[in-house]
């Protein structure tokens, strides 16, 4: 029995030595530690700002040694959230207010911290958000300067008694969202003569408003057309619209330390002015990837 014990003891010592040196033959040497992401697939919504943000995330992650694949301009939230949940993508830039409302139709808070806390509680298992940015791109009701002057419009409640003769334009999802057309009716008592479905961002909506094809529009805070065309943002005097700070939404499977720290750095530096300027740069002919890379190189 002694030789058997000796061989067994030797085998045990050898196994422990291999394990201590990282040489456990049962362990795949190419495997990463639990929670580490070998590759992150980044998606974006179907509007310029979302694409720019996705490119910013991609560049920041690549600079920190993370392999990145991009699947951009997927579509609306109703399209890309299922893609995130089924693993087609791992990460997408989001906005805390509309995302929280998507998962909690009865959301009543509008303050950024409160919205973020509600969002964390309502996220489905397997998804998480990282730190949110100071940069915010909130929903607005916007009119031309001429319309504001002619109709005496400064705040959304000033549309009472006038909306019935006006056409409102906005993204298709706004027709059903609680902080879209239904919210304007519920909170402000406004019923527009017509709602015209338009692209979620920028040029199409701005041109329709400027050309008189619509009388009011949902145009986001950082859209450069507001400054370029001297549009007037009507004050949300009854707090219909939630805080809309930019936040990374990602699969928990890829939320390792490297990915989280990289994206949190982006959130800590990004401002609404940065987003507006990057969109102007794209309008002037640069690609989203070019403006995103330049921002990352300058700020991170």
PDB file of C-alpha atoms in Angstrom:
ATOM      1  CA  UNK A   1       0.000   0.000   0.000  1.00  0.00           C
ATOM      2  CA  UNK A   2       2.901   2.391   0.598  1.00  0.00           C
ATOM      3  CA  UNK A   3       3.895   2.706  -3.112  1.00  0.00           C
ATOM      4  CA  UNK A   4       0.233   3.403  -3.973  1.00  0.00           C
ATOM      5  CA  UNK A   5       0.021   6.118  -1.318  1.00  0.00           C
ATOM      6  CA  UNK A   6       3.283   7.630  -2.560  1.00  0.00           C
ATOM      7  CA  UNK A   7       2.083   7.761  -6.164  1.00  0.00           C
ATOM      8  CA  UNK A   8      -1.225   9.261  -5.109  1.00  0.00           C
ATOM      9  CA  UNK A   9       0.514  11.860  -2.973  1.00  0.00           C
ATOM     10  CA  UNK A  10       2.856  12.727  -5.813  1.00  0.00           C
ATOM     11  CA  UNK A  11      -0.067  13.150  -8.192  1.00  0.00           C
ATOM     12  CA  UNK A  12      -1.821  15.428  -5.716  1.00  0.00           C
ATOM     13  CA  UNK A  13       1.266  17.602  -5.217  1.00  0.00           C
ATOM     14  CA  UNK A  14       1.803  17.810  -8.985  1.00  0.00           C
ATOM     15  CA  UNK A  15      -1.787  18.886  -9.541  1.00  0.00           C
ATOM     16  CA  UNK A  16      -1.563  21.556  -6.846  1.00  0.00           C
ATOM     17  CA  UNK A  17       1.724  22.828  -8.250  1.00  0.00           C
ATOM     18  CA  UNK A  18       0.275  23.075 -11.749  1.00  0.00           C
ATOM     19  CA  UNK A  19      -2.797  24.886 -10.428  1.00  0.00           C
ATOM     20  CA  UNK A  20      -0.685  27.352  -8.447  1.00  0.00           C
ATOM     21  CA  UNK A  21       1.368  28.130 -11.539  1.00  0.00           C
ATOM     22  CA  UNK A  22      -1.719  28.598 -13.719  1.00  0.00           C
ATOM     23  CA  UNK A  23      -1.020  25.324 -15.452  1.00  0.00           C
ATOM     24  CA  UNK A  24      -4.153  23.381 -14.583  1.00  0.00           C
ATOM     25  CA  UNK A  25      -4.625  21.159 -17.644  1.00  0.00           C
ATOM     26  CA  UNK A  26      -8.425  21.275 -17.178  1.00  0.00           C
ATOM     27  CA  UNK A  27      -8.397  25.063 -17.620  1.00  0.00           C
ATOM     28  CA  UNK A  28      -8.526  26.486 -21.147  1.00  0.00           C
ATOM     29  CA  UNK A  29      -5.498  28.800 -21.289  1.00  0.00           C
ATOM     30  CA  UNK A  30      -7.358  31.129 -23.654  1.00  0.00           C
ATOM     31  CA  UNK A  31     -10.289  31.569 -21.274  1.00  0.00           C
ATOM     32  CA  UNK A  32     -10.729  34.928 -19.560  1.00  0.00           C
ATOM     33  CA  UNK A  33     -11.647  35.523 -15.951  1.00  0.00           C
ATOM     34  CA  UNK A  34     -15.320  35.448 -15.100  1.00  0.00           C
ATOM     35  CA  UNK A  35     -17.001  38.651 -16.227  1.00  0.00           C
ATOM     36  CA  UNK A  36     -14.226  39.674 -18.631  1.00  0.00           C
ATOM     37  CA  UNK A  37     -15.390  40.691 -22.104  1.00  0.00           C
ATOM     38  CA  UNK A  38     -13.247  39.444 -24.969  1.00  0.00           C
ATOM     39  CA  UNK A  39     -15.311  41.464 -27.473  1.00  0.00           C
ATOM     40  CA  UNK A  40     -18.052  44.058 -27.206  1.00  0.00           C
ATOM     41  CA  UNK A  41     -20.609  44.543 -29.987  1.00  0.00           C
ATOM     42  CA  UNK A  42     -21.886  48.115 -29.968  1.00  0.00           C
ATOM     43  CA  UNK A  43     -25.179  49.192 -31.484  1.00  0.00           C
ATOM     44  CA  UNK A  44     -26.848  52.557 -32.027  1.00  0.00           C
ATOM     45  CA  UNK A  45     -30.256  54.001 -32.722  1.00  0.00           C
ATOM     46  CA  UNK A  46     -31.205  55.322 -36.125  1.00  0.00           C
ATOM     47  CA  UNK A  47     -30.241  58.951 -35.567  1.00  0.00           C
ATOM     48  CA  UNK A  48     -26.973  60.849 -35.802  1.00  0.00           C
ATOM     49  CA  UNK A  49     -26.355  61.521 -32.129  1.00  0.00           C
ATOM     50  CA  UNK A  50     -26.778  57.875 -31.178  1.00  0.00           C
ATOM     51  CA  UNK A  51     -24.330  56.884 -33.913  1.00  0.00           C
ATOM     52  CA  UNK A  52     -21.799  59.471 -32.701  1.00  0.00           C
ATOM     53  CA  UNK A  53     -22.113  58.244 -29.118  1.00  0.00           C
ATOM     54  CA  UNK A  54     -21.658  54.639 -30.212  1.00  0.00           C
ATOM     55  CA  UNK A  55     -18.509  55.667 -32.081  1.00  0.00           C
ATOM     56  CA  UNK A  56     -17.248  57.504 -28.966  1.00  0.00           C
ATOM     57  CA  UNK A  57     -17.798  54.364 -26.890  1.00  0.00           C
ATOM     58  CA  UNK A  58     -16.088  52.251 -29.536  1.00  0.00           C
ATOM     59  CA  UNK A  59     -13.012  54.473 -29.713  1.00  0.00           C
ATOM     60  CA  UNK A  60     -12.691  54.710 -25.915  1.00  0.00           C
ATOM     61  CA  UNK A  61     -12.959  50.947 -25.519  1.00  0.00           C
ATOM     62  CA  UNK A  62     -10.496  50.254 -28.322  1.00  0.00           C
ATOM     63  CA  UNK A  63      -8.002  52.654 -26.762  1.00  0.00           C
ATOM     64  CA  UNK A  64      -8.323  50.644 -23.547  1.00  0.00           C
ATOM     65  CA  UNK A  65      -7.606  47.368 -25.350  1.00  0.00           C
ATOM     66  CA  UNK A  66     -11.142  46.050 -25.821  1.00  0.00           C
ATOM     67  CA  UNK A  67     -12.013  44.392 -29.136  1.00  0.00           C
ATOM     68  CA  UNK A  68     -15.047  46.093 -30.646  1.00  0.00           C
ATOM     69  CA  UNK A  69     -17.579  45.239 -33.323  1.00  0.00           C
ATOM     70  CA  UNK A  70     -20.111  47.849 -34.478  1.00  0.00           C
ATOM     71  CA  UNK A  71     -23.713  47.342 -35.623  1.00  0.00           C
ATOM     72  CA  UNK A  72     -24.928  50.899 -36.054  1.00  0.00           C
ATOM     73  CA  UNK A  73     -28.241  52.550 -36.954  1.00  0.00           C
ATOM     74  CA  UNK A  74     -30.290  49.517 -35.925  1.00  0.00           C
ATOM     75  CA  UNK A  75     -33.549  51.400 -35.500  1.00  0.00           C
ATOM     76  CA  UNK A  76     -35.726  52.622 -32.655  1.00  0.00           C
ATOM     77  CA  UNK A  77     -35.630  51.541 -29.024  1.00  0.00           C
ATOM     78  CA  UNK A  78     -38.424  49.098 -29.749  1.00  0.00           C
ATOM     79  CA  UNK A  79     -36.072  47.388 -32.221  1.00  0.00           C
ATOM     80  CA  UNK A  80     -32.661  47.536 -30.559  1.00  0.00           C
ATOM     81  CA  UNK A  81     -33.623  46.595 -26.989  1.00  0.00           C
ATOM     82  CA  UNK A  82     -34.636  43.080 -28.078  1.00  0.00           C
ATOM     83  CA  UNK A  83     -31.305  42.858 -29.909  1.00  0.00           C
ATOM     84  CA  UNK A  84     -29.531  43.726 -26.670  1.00  0.00           C
ATOM     85  CA  UNK A  85     -31.510  41.156 -24.740  1.00  0.00           C
ATOM     86  CA  UNK A  86     -30.953  38.338 -27.234  1.00  0.00           C
ATOM     87  CA  UNK A  87     -27.201  38.991 -27.427  1.00  0.00           C
ATOM     88  CA  UNK A  88     -27.093  40.406 -30.957  1.00  0.00           C
ATOM     89  CA  UNK A  89     -25.449  43.494 -29.438  1.00  0.00           C
ATOM     90  CA  UNK A  90     -23.831  44.067 -26.047  1.00  0.00           C
ATOM     91  CA  UNK A  91     -23.870  47.838 -25.598  1.00  0.00           C
ATOM     92  CA  UNK A  92     -25.807  50.868 -26.780  1.00  0.00           C
ATOM     93  CA  UNK A  93     -25.944  54.551 -25.776  1.00  0.00           C
ATOM     94  CA  UNK A  94     -29.213  55.451 -24.092  1.00  0.00           C
ATOM     95  CA  UNK A  95     -31.058  58.247 -22.289  1.00  0.00           C
ATOM     96  CA  UNK A  96     -32.214  57.701 -18.722  1.00  0.00           C
ATOM     97  CA  UNK A  97     -35.688  59.223 -19.027  1.00  0.00           C
ATOM     98  CA  UNK A  98     -37.053  57.527 -22.112  1.00  0.00           C
ATOM     99  CA  UNK A  99     -35.425  54.243 -21.141  1.00  0.00           C
ATOM    100  CA  UNK A 100     -36.944  54.347 -17.648  1.00  0.00           C
ATOM    101  CA  UNK A 101     -40.342  55.173 -19.127  1.00  0.00           C
ATOM    102  CA  UNK A 102     -40.017  52.318 -21.611  1.00  0.00           C
ATOM    103  CA  UNK A 103     -39.778  49.835 -18.740  1.00  0.00           C
ATOM    104  CA  UNK A 104     -42.104  51.686 -16.351  1.00  0.00           C
ATOM    105  CA  UNK A 105     -45.022  53.317 -18.136  1.00  0.00           C
ATOM    106  CA  UNK A 106     -46.200  54.890 -14.862  1.00  0.00           C
ATOM    107  CA  UNK A 107     -42.898  56.657 -14.092  1.00  0.00           C
ATOM    108  CA  UNK A 108     -43.759  59.910 -12.340  1.00  0.00           C
ATOM    109  CA  UNK A 109     -40.353  61.399 -11.457  1.00  0.00           C
ATOM    110  CA  UNK A 110     -38.352  63.775 -13.667  1.00  0.00           C
ATOM    111  CA  UNK A 111     -35.237  64.597 -11.572  1.00  0.00           C
ATOM    112  CA  UNK A 112     -32.089  62.927 -12.962  1.00  0.00           C
ATOM    113  CA  UNK A 113     -31.085  61.061  -9.794  1.00  0.00           C
ATOM    114  CA  UNK A 114     -34.628  59.854  -9.185  1.00  0.00           C
ATOM    115  CA  UNK A 115     -35.068  58.792 -12.800  1.00  0.00           C
ATOM    116  CA  UNK A 116     -31.763  56.902 -12.715  1.00  0.00           C
ATOM    117  CA  UNK A 117     -32.710  55.108  -9.482  1.00  0.00           C
ATOM    118  CA  UNK A 118     -36.064  54.111 -10.986  1.00  0.00           C
ATOM    119  CA  UNK A 119     -34.327  52.922 -14.133  1.00  0.00           C
ATOM    120  CA  UNK A 120     -31.939  50.679 -12.219  1.00  0.00           C
ATOM    121  CA  UNK A 121     -34.895  49.046 -10.455  1.00  0.00           C
ATOM    122  CA  UNK A 122     -36.876  48.484 -13.654  1.00  0.00           C
ATOM    123  CA  UNK A 123     -34.154  47.024 -15.883  1.00  0.00           C
ATOM    124  CA  UNK A 124     -34.665  43.399 -16.925  1.00  0.00           C
ATOM    125  CA  UNK A 125     -32.282  40.817 -15.528  1.00  0.00           C
ATOM    126  CA  UNK A 126     -29.066  40.689 -17.523  1.00  0.00           C
ATOM    127  CA  UNK A 127     -29.002  44.397 -18.386  1.00  0.00           C
ATOM    128  CA  UNK A 128     -27.389  47.236 -16.477  1.00  0.00           C
ATOM    129  CA  UNK A 129     -26.520  50.905 -16.797  1.00  0.00           C
ATOM    130  CA  UNK A 130     -23.248  52.551 -15.861  1.00  0.00           C
ATOM    131  CA  UNK A 131     -22.722  56.145 -14.669  1.00  0.00           C
ATOM    132  CA  UNK A 132     -24.840  58.727 -16.453  1.00  0.00           C
ATOM    133  CA  UNK A 133     -23.347  61.800 -18.061  1.00  0.00           C
ATOM    134  CA  UNK A 134     -23.899  65.485 -17.459  1.00  0.00           C
ATOM    135  CA  UNK A 135     -24.724  65.579 -21.175  1.00  0.00           C
ATOM    136  CA  UNK A 136     -28.483  65.571 -21.631  1.00  0.00           C
ATOM    137  CA  UNK A 137     -30.593  65.477 -24.754  1.00  0.00           C
ATOM    138  CA  UNK A 138     -34.131  65.998 -23.602  1.00  0.00           C
ATOM    139  CA  UNK A 139     -37.371  65.929 -25.540  1.00  0.00           C
ATOM    140  CA  UNK A 140     -38.748  69.358 -26.360  1.00  0.00           C
ATOM    141  CA  UNK A 141     -41.614  70.975 -28.186  1.00  0.00           C
ATOM    142  CA  UNK A 142     -40.043  73.406 -30.635  1.00  0.00           C
ATOM    143  CA  UNK A 143     -41.544  76.057 -32.919  1.00  0.00           C
ATOM    144  CA  UNK A 144     -40.107  78.581 -35.339  1.00  0.00           C
ATOM    145  CA  UNK A 145     -39.326  82.075 -34.114  1.00  0.00           C
ATOM    146  CA  UNK A 146     -42.106  83.419 -36.338  1.00  0.00           C
ATOM    147  CA  UNK A 147     -44.682  81.039 -34.857  1.00  0.00           C
ATOM    148  CA  UNK A 148     -43.581  81.868 -31.309  1.00  0.00           C
ATOM    149  CA  UNK A 149     -43.923  85.588 -31.981  1.00  0.00           C
ATOM    150  CA  UNK A 150     -47.205  85.361 -33.906  1.00  0.00           C
ATOM    151  CA  UNK A 151     -48.890  83.009 -31.412  1.00  0.00           C
ATOM    152  CA  UNK A 152     -47.313  84.420 -28.257  1.00  0.00           C
ATOM    153  CA  UNK A 153     -45.672  81.099 -27.353  1.00  0.00           C
ATOM    154  CA  UNK A 154     -43.092  80.809 -24.589  1.00  0.00           C
ATOM    155  CA  UNK A 155     -44.130  77.615 -22.813  1.00  0.00           C
ATOM    156  CA  UNK A 156     -45.992  74.455 -23.763  1.00  0.00           C
ATOM    157  CA  UNK A 157     -49.109  75.481 -21.847  1.00  0.00           C
ATOM    158  CA  UNK A 158     -49.358  78.509 -24.170  1.00  0.00           C
ATOM    159  CA  UNK A 159     -50.469  76.038 -26.872  1.00  0.00           C
ATOM    160  CA  UNK A 160     -53.815  75.599 -25.113  1.00  0.00           C
ATOM    161  CA  UNK A 161     -56.598  76.636 -27.475  1.00  0.00           C
ATOM    162  CA  UNK A 162     -54.130  76.703 -30.399  1.00  0.00           C
ATOM    163  CA  UNK A 163     -52.897  73.117 -30.771  1.00  0.00           C
ATOM    164  CA  UNK A 164     -56.198  72.086 -32.397  1.00  0.00           C
ATOM    165  CA  UNK A 165     -55.207  74.067 -35.469  1.00  0.00           C
ATOM    166  CA  UNK A 166     -51.606  72.832 -35.565  1.00  0.00           C
ATOM    167  CA  UNK A 167     -49.694  69.831 -36.918  1.00  0.00           C
ATOM    168  CA  UNK A 168     -47.137  68.313 -34.555  1.00  0.00           C
ATOM    169  CA  UNK A 169     -44.169  66.402 -35.947  1.00  0.00           C
ATOM    170  CA  UNK A 170     -41.992  63.861 -34.196  1.00  0.00           C
ATOM    171  CA  UNK A 171     -40.519  60.369 -34.302  1.00  0.00           C
ATOM    172  CA  UNK A 172     -43.015  57.536 -34.916  1.00  0.00           C
ATOM    173  CA  UNK A 173     -42.607  56.257 -31.349  1.00  0.00           C
ATOM    174  CA  UNK A 174     -43.818  59.593 -29.981  1.00  0.00           C
ATOM    175  CA  UNK A 175     -47.339  58.757 -31.080  1.00  0.00           C
ATOM    176  CA  UNK A 176     -47.623  56.104 -28.367  1.00  0.00           C
ATOM    177  CA  UNK A 177     -45.060  57.063 -25.717  1.00  0.00           C
ATOM    178  CA  UNK A 178     -46.236  58.360 -22.353  1.00  0.00           C
ATOM    179  CA  UNK A 179     -43.942  61.374 -22.711  1.00  0.00           C
ATOM    180  CA  UNK A 180     -45.022  62.012 -26.283  1.00  0.00           C
ATOM    181  CA  UNK A 181     -48.444  62.728 -27.772  1.00  0.00           C
ATOM    182  CA  UNK A 182     -50.368  60.943 -24.962  1.00  0.00           C
ATOM    183  CA  UNK A 183     -48.432  62.926 -22.353  1.00  0.00           C
ATOM    184  CA  UNK A 184     -49.157  66.243 -24.037  1.00  0.00           C
ATOM    185  CA  UNK A 185     -52.845  65.370 -23.863  1.00  0.00           C
ATOM    186  CA  UNK A 186     -52.755  64.036 -20.296  1.00  0.00           C
ATOM    187  CA  UNK A 187     -50.527  66.679 -18.695  1.00  0.00           C
ATOM    188  CA  UNK A 188     -51.309  69.745 -20.802  1.00  0.00           C
ATOM    189  CA  UNK A 189     -54.726  68.889 -22.254  1.00  0.00           C
ATOM    190  CA  UNK A 190     -53.387  69.408 -25.790  1.00  0.00           C
ATOM    191  CA  UNK A 191     -54.838  67.679 -28.843  1.00  0.00           C
ATOM    192  CA  UNK A 192     -53.144  68.599 -32.090  1.00  0.00           C
ATOM    193  CA  UNK A 193     -55.042  68.543 -35.363  1.00  0.00           C
ATOM    194  CA  UNK A 194     -52.543  66.046 -36.759  1.00  0.00           C
ATOM    195  CA  UNK A 195     -49.408  64.176 -35.774  1.00  0.00           C
ATOM    196  CA  UNK A 196     -46.896  63.662 -38.564  1.00  0.00           C
ATOM    197  CA  UNK A 197     -44.385  60.844 -38.132  1.00  0.00           C
ATOM    198  CA  UNK A 198     -40.858  61.936 -38.989  1.00  0.00           C
ATOM    199  CA  UNK A 199     -37.294  60.750 -38.513  1.00  0.00           C
ATOM    200  CA  UNK A 200     -36.100  60.805 -34.892  1.00  0.00           C
ATOM    201  CA  UNK A 201     -33.362  63.329 -35.473  1.00  0.00           C
ATOM    202  CA  UNK A 202     -32.287  66.394 -37.256  1.00  0.00           C
ATOM    203  CA  UNK A 203     -32.666  67.434 -40.829  1.00  0.00           C
ATOM    204  CA  UNK A 204     -36.022  66.010 -41.900  1.00  0.00           C
ATOM    205  CA  UNK A 205     -37.893  67.322 -38.863  1.00  0.00           C
ATOM    206  CA  UNK A 206     -36.083  70.663 -38.885  1.00  0.00           C
ATOM    207  CA  UNK A 207     -36.781  71.183 -42.587  1.00  0.00           C
ATOM    208  CA  UNK A 208     -40.441  70.259 -42.164  1.00  0.00           C
ATOM    209  CA  UNK A 209     -40.739  72.807 -39.358  1.00  0.00           C
ATOM    210  CA  UNK A 210     -38.839  75.502 -41.237  1.00  0.00           C
ATOM    211  CA  UNK A 211     -40.897  74.940 -44.412  1.00  0.00           C
ATOM    212  CA  UNK A 212     -44.237  75.080 -42.616  1.00  0.00           C
ATOM    213  CA  UNK A 213     -45.136  71.428 -43.234  1.00  0.00           C
ATOM    214  CA  UNK A 214     -45.564  71.112 -39.472  1.00  0.00           C
ATOM    215  CA  UNK A 215     -46.237  73.807 -36.882  1.00  0.00           C
ATOM    216  CA  UNK A 216     -44.451  72.322 -33.859  1.00  0.00           C
ATOM    217  CA  UNK A 217     -41.926  69.546 -33.487  1.00  0.00           C
ATOM    218  CA  UNK A 218     -40.197  67.235 -31.084  1.00  0.00           C
ATOM    219  CA  UNK A 219     -36.536  68.178 -31.587  1.00  0.00           C
ATOM    220  CA  UNK A 220     -33.962  67.142 -29.012  1.00  0.00           C
ATOM    221  CA  UNK A 221     -31.947  69.602 -26.934  1.00  0.00           C
ATOM    222  CA  UNK A 222     -28.590  69.025 -28.618  1.00  0.00           C
ATOM    223  CA  UNK A 223     -29.882  69.131 -32.189  1.00  0.00           C
ATOM    224  CA  UNK A 224     -27.793  71.801 -33.956  1.00  0.00           C
ATOM    225  CA  UNK A 225     -30.784  72.952 -36.010  1.00  0.00           C
ATOM    226  CA  UNK A 226     -32.203  74.739 -32.953  1.00  0.00           C
ATOM    227  CA  UNK A 227     -29.332  77.230 -32.967  1.00  0.00           C
ATOM    228  CA  UNK A 228     -28.724  77.200 -36.708  1.00  0.00           C
ATOM    229  CA  UNK A 229     -32.369  77.956 -37.583  1.00  0.00           C
ATOM    230  CA  UNK A 230     -33.225  80.074 -34.533  1.00  0.00           C
ATOM    231  CA  UNK A 231     -35.992  77.734 -33.345  1.00  0.00           C
ATOM    232  CA  UNK A 232     -37.678  78.374 -30.004  1.00  0.00           C
ATOM    233  CA  UNK A 233     -37.840  75.651 -27.345  1.00  0.00           C
ATOM    234  CA  UNK A 234     -41.100  75.960 -25.430  1.00  0.00           C
ATOM    235  CA  UNK A 235     -40.622  75.680 -21.679  1.00  0.00           C
ATOM    236  CA  UNK A 236     -41.898  72.412 -20.229  1.00  0.00           C
ATOM    237  CA  UNK A 237     -43.731  74.267 -17.484  1.00  0.00           C
ATOM    238  CA  UNK A 238     -45.609  71.225 -16.180  1.00  0.00           C
ATOM    239  CA  UNK A 239     -42.591  68.883 -16.147  1.00  0.00           C
ATOM    240  CA  UNK A 240     -43.830  66.346 -18.664  1.00  0.00           C
ATOM    241  CA  UNK A 241     -40.406  65.396 -19.931  1.00  0.00           C
ATOM    242  CA  UNK A 242     -37.960  63.427 -17.790  1.00  0.00           C
ATOM    243  CA  UNK A 243     -34.254  64.087 -17.432  1.00  0.00           C
ATOM    244  CA  UNK A 244     -32.540  62.569 -20.461  1.00  0.00           C
ATOM    245  CA  UNK A 245     -28.909  62.223 -19.468  1.00  0.00           C
ATOM    246  CA  UNK A 246     -26.791  60.011 -21.688  1.00  0.00           C
ATOM    247  CA  UNK A 247     -26.006  56.605 -20.176  1.00  0.00           C
ATOM    248  CA  UNK A 248     -24.377  53.388 -21.424  1.00  0.00           C
ATOM    249  CA  UNK A 249     -26.813  50.447 -21.411  1.00  0.00           C
ATOM    250  CA  UNK A 250     -25.112  47.078 -21.647  1.00  0.00           C
ATOM    251  CA  UNK A 251     -25.321  43.371 -21.075  1.00  0.00           C
ATOM    252  CA  UNK A 252     -24.077  42.324 -17.641  1.00  0.00           C
ATOM    253  CA  UNK A 253     -21.976  39.681 -19.390  1.00  0.00           C
ATOM    254  CA  UNK A 254     -19.600  42.311 -20.793  1.00  0.00           C
ATOM    255  CA  UNK A 255     -19.632  44.754 -17.872  1.00  0.00           C
ATOM    256  CA  UNK A 256     -16.167  43.920 -16.564  1.00  0.00           C
ATOM    257  CA  UNK A 257     -13.875  46.449 -14.874  1.00  0.00           C
ATOM    258  CA  UNK A 258     -12.123  47.500 -18.084  1.00  0.00           C
ATOM    259  CA  UNK A 259     -15.336  48.136 -19.985  1.00  0.00           C
ATOM    260  CA  UNK A 260     -17.030  49.884 -17.053  1.00  0.00           C
ATOM    261  CA  UNK A 261     -14.085  52.155 -16.275  1.00  0.00           C
ATOM    262  CA  UNK A 262     -13.650  53.076 -19.935  1.00  0.00           C
ATOM    263  CA  UNK A 263     -17.296  54.031 -20.409  1.00  0.00           C
ATOM    264  CA  UNK A 264     -17.496  55.842 -17.080  1.00  0.00           C
ATOM    265  CA  UNK A 265     -14.581  58.020 -18.205  1.00  0.00           C
ATOM    266  CA  UNK A 266     -16.618  59.009 -21.247  1.00  0.00           C
ATOM    267  CA  UNK A 267     -19.632  59.866 -19.089  1.00  0.00           C
ATOM    268  CA  UNK A 268     -17.542  61.984 -16.733  1.00  0.00           C
ATOM    269  CA  UNK A 269     -16.236  64.200 -19.557  1.00  0.00           C
ATOM    270  CA  UNK A 270     -19.106  64.419 -22.039  1.00  0.00           C
ATOM    271  CA  UNK A 271     -21.235  67.599 -22.174  1.00  0.00           C
ATOM    272  CA  UNK A 272     -24.327  68.633 -24.094  1.00  0.00           C
ATOM    273  CA  UNK A 273     -22.210  71.254 -25.869  1.00  0.00           C
ATOM    274  CA  UNK A 274     -19.857  68.506 -27.010  1.00  0.00           C
ATOM    275  CA  UNK A 275     -22.760  66.545 -28.484  1.00  0.00           C
ATOM    276  CA  UNK A 276     -24.125  69.570 -30.309  1.00  0.00           C
ATOM    277  CA  UNK A 277     -20.712  70.444 -31.737  1.00  0.00           C
ATOM    278  CA  UNK A 278     -20.055  66.893 -32.903  1.00  0.00           C
ATOM    279  CA  UNK A 279     -23.371  66.908 -34.739  1.00  0.00           C
ATOM    280  CA  UNK A 280     -22.496  70.218 -36.383  1.00  0.00           C
ATOM    281  CA  UNK A 281     -19.188  68.684 -37.469  1.00  0.00           C
ATOM    282  CA  UNK A 282     -21.067  65.774 -39.043  1.00  0.00           C
ATOM    283  CA  UNK A 283     -23.400  68.212 -40.784  1.00  0.00           C
ATOM    284  CA  UNK A 284     -20.302  69.941 -42.152  1.00  0.00           C
ATOM    285  CA  UNK A 285     -19.138  66.719 -43.783  1.00  0.00           C
ATOM    286  CA  UNK A 286     -17.133  64.728 -41.234  1.00  0.00           C
ATOM    287  CA  UNK A 287     -18.128  61.169 -40.401  1.00  0.00           C
ATOM    288  CA  UNK A 288     -19.418  60.184 -36.940  1.00  0.00           C
ATOM    289  CA  UNK A 289     -16.313  58.033 -36.533  1.00  0.00           C
ATOM    290  CA  UNK A 290     -14.014  60.977 -37.300  1.00  0.00           C
ATOM    291  CA  UNK A 291     -15.674  63.385 -34.872  1.00  0.00           C
ATOM    292  CA  UNK A 292     -15.907  60.729 -32.162  1.00  0.00           C
ATOM    293  CA  UNK A 293     -12.227  59.839 -32.498  1.00  0.00           C
ATOM    294  CA  UNK A 294     -11.242  63.494 -32.309  1.00  0.00           C
ATOM    295  CA  UNK A 295     -13.326  63.989 -29.155  1.00  0.00           C
ATOM    296  CA  UNK A 296     -11.844  60.931 -27.440  1.00  0.00           C
ATOM    297  CA  UNK A 297      -8.291  61.947 -28.314  1.00  0.00           C
ATOM    298  CA  UNK A 298      -8.875  65.448 -26.935  1.00  0.00           C
ATOM    299  CA  UNK A 299     -10.807  64.577 -23.794  1.00  0.00           C
ATOM    300  CA  UNK A 300      -9.753  61.125 -22.527  1.00  0.00           C
TER     301      UNK A 300
END
